[in-house]
Coordinates of C-alpha atoms in Angstrom, one line a residue:
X1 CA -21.2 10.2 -6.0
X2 CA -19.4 7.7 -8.0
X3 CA -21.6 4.7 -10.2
X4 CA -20.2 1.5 -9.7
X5 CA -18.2 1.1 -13.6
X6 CA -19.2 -1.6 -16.0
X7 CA -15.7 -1.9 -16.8
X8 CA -12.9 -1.2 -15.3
X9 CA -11.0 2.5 -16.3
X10 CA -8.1 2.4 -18.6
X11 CA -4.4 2.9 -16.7
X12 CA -4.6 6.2 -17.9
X13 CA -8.2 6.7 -17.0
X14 CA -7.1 5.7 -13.5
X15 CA -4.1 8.2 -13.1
X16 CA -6.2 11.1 -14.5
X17 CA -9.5 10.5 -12.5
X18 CA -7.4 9.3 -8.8
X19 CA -8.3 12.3 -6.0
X20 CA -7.2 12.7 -2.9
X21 CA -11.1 11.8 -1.5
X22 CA -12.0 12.1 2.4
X23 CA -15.4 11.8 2.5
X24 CA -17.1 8.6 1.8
X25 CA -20.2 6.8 0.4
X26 CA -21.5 5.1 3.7
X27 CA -21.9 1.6 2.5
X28 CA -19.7 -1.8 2.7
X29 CA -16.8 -2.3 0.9
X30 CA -17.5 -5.2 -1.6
X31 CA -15.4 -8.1 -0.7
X32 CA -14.9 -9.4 -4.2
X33 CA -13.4 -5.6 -5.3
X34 CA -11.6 -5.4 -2.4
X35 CA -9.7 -8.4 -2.7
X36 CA -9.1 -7.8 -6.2
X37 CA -7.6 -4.4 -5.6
X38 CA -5.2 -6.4 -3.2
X39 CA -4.2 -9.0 -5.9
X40 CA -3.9 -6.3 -8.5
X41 CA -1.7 -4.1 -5.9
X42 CA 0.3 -7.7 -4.8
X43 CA 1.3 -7.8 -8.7
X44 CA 3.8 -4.4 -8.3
X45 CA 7.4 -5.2 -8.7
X46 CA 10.4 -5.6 -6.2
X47 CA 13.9 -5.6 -6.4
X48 CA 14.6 -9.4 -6.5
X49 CA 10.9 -10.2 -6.1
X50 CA 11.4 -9.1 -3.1
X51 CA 7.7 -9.1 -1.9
X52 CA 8.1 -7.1 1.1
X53 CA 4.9 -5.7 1.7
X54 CA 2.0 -6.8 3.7
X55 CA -1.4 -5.4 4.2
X56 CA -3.7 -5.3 7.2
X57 CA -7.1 -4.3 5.9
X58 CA -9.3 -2.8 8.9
X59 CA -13.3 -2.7 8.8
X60 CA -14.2 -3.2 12.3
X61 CA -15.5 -0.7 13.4
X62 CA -14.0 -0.6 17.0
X63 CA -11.0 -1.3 15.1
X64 CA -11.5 1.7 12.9
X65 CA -11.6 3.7 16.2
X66 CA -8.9 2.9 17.8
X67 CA -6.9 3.6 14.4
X68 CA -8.6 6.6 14.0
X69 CA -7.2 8.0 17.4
X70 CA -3.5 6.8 16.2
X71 CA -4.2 8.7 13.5
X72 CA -4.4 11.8 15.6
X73 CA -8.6 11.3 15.1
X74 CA -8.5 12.1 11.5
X75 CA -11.9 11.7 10.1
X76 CA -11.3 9.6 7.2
X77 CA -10.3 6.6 9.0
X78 CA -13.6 6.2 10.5
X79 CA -15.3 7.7 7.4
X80 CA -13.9 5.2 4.8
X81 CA -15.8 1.7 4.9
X82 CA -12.4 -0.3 5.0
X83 CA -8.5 1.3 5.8
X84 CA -5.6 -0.5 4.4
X85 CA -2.8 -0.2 6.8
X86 CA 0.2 -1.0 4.0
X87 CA 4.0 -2.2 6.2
X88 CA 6.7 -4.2 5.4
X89 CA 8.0 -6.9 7.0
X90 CA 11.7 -7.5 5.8
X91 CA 12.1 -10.1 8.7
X92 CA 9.6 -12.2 7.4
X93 CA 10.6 -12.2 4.2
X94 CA 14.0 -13.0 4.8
X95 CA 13.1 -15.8 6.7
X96 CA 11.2 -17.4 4.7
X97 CA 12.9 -16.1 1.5
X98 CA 12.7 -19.4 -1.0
X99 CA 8.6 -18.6 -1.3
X100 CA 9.7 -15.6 -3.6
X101 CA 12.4 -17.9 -5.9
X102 CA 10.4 -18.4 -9.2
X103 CA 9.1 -21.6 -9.3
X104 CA 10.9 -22.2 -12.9
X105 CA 14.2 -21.4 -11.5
X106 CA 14.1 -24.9 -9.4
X107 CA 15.9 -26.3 -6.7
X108 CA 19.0 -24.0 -7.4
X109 CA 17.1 -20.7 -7.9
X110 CA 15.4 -21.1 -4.1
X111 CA 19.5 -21.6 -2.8
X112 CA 20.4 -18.9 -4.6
X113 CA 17.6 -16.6 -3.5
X114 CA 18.7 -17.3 -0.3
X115 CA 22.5 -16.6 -0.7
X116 CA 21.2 -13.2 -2.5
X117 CA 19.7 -12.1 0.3
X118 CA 21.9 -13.3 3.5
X119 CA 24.9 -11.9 1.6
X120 CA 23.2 -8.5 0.5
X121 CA 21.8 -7.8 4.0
X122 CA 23.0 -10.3 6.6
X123 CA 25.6 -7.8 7.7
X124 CA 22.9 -5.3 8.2
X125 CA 21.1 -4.3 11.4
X126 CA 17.0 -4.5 11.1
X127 CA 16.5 -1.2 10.6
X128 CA 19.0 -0.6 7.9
X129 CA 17.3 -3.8 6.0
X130 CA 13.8 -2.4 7.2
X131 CA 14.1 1.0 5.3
X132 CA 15.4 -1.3 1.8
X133 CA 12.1 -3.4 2.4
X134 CA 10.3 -0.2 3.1
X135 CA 11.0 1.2 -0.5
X136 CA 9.8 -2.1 -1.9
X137 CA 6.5 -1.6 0.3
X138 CA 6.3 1.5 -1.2
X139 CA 5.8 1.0 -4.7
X140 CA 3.0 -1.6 -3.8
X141 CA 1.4 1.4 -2.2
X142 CA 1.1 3.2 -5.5
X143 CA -0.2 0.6 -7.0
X144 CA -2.8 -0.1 -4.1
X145 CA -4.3 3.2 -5.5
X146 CA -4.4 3.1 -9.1
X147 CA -5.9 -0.1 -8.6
X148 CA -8.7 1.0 -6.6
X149 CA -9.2 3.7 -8.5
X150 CA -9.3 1.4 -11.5
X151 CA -12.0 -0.3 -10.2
X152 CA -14.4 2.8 -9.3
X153 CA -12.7 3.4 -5.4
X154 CA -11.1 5.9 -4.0
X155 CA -8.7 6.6 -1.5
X156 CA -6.4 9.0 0.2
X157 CA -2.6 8.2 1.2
X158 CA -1.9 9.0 5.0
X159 CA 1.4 9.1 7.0
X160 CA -0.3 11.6 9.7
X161 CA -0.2 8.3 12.6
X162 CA 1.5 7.1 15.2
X163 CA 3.4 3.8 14.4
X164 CA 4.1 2.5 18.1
X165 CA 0.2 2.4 18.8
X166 CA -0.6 1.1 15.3
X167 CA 1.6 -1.9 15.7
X168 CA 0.6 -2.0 18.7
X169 CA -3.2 -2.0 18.0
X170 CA -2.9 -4.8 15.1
X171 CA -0.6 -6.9 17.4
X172 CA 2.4 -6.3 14.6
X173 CA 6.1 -6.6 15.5
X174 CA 8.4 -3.5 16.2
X175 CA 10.5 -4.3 13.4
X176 CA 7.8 -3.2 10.6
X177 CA 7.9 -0.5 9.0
X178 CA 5.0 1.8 7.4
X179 CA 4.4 2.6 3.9
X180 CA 1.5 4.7 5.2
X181 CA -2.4 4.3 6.1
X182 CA -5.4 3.8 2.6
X183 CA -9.0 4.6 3.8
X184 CA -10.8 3.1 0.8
X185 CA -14.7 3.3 -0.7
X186 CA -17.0 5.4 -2.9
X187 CA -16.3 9.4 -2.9
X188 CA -19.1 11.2 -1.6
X189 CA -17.8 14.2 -2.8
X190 CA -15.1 15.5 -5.5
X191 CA -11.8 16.2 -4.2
X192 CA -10.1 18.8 -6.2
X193 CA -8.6 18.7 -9.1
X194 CA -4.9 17.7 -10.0
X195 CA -2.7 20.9 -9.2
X196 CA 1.0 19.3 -10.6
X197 CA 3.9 21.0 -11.8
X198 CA 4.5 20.7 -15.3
X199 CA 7.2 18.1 -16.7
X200 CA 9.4 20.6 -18.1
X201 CA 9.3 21.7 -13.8
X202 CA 10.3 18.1 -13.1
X203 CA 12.4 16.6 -15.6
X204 CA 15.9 17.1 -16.9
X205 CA 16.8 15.0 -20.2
X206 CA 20.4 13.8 -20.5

């Protein structure tokens, strides 16, 4: 079992300590931690500033059971005391695309963010522009985890679900897209350790 930190792990700390972890302490998730893992997580960069993801963060338990049978009954769901269901919503933020102009940039910045976007995927169908926001979603999933892990949590990424009945479920439209399912707390037990191929595996240098 995991003590709650006095201060929160180092970036490194975070990458080198993060398991894969299934099995959770059985208490609530604190509310202050939580929503500081979501405002550390809502800091990860986008193309544009982009801003495409959105989170859904599940502790209900009926709620919790429901996704637990989309997620073909996998244990952690209902295990972990909070799930994070992370999507993007590229519709949304195209409508409503001047919120992610930099407030510095003015008047002219929020019209140009605007032109940006209608003439970089106007001419695309939703699901072609749905996969680009998906991609942005994405890296905010990465760091959903280092930042939880940073702050003494744990969590395991998931794409084992069905999407029709989790939109479904949290009443979201069709046209999101899933950057997967977090189950989030304490670790009740160790997962194993890192098993990574080397960089010189990896990596080619040009």
């Amino acid at each position: 079992m995991t003590a709650t930190l006095t201060q929160p792990l180092t970036v490194a700390e975070a990458i080198e300590t993060r398991r894969s972890i299934r099995k959770f302490v059985q208490e609530p998730m604190n509310q202050g931690d939580l929503r500081e893992i979501l405002r550390l997580a809502s800091l990860a960069p986008s193309a544009w500033n982009a801003q495409t993801w959105r989170f859904a963060v599940v502790q209900t338990p009926e709620i919790k059971e429901q996704l637990q049978a989309a997620a073909y009954g996998q244990a952690q769901i209902g295990n972990a005391p909070a799930v994070i269901v992370v999507y993007s919503d590229m519709e949304d933020t195209l409508n409503t695309v001047e919120e992610t102009a930099h407030p510095g940039m003015g008047e002219q910045g929020r019209a140009g963010q605007r032109k940006t976007f209608e003439g970089a995927f106007g001419g695309q169908d939703v699901a072609q522009r749905g996969q680009w926001g998906l991609s942005q979603a994405n890296i905010a999933f990465g760091f959903l985890m280092l930042a939880a892990r940073g702050l003494g949590y744990d969590t395991v990424p998931m794409l084992g679900f069905q999407p029709d009945k989790v939109r479904e479920l949290l009443g979201l439209p069709e046209h999101v897209q899933f950057a997967g399912l977090l189950p989030i707390g304490k670790r009740a037990e160790d997962g194993f350790p890192h098993h990574r191929h080397n960089v010189e595996r990896i990596t080619t240098f040009y």
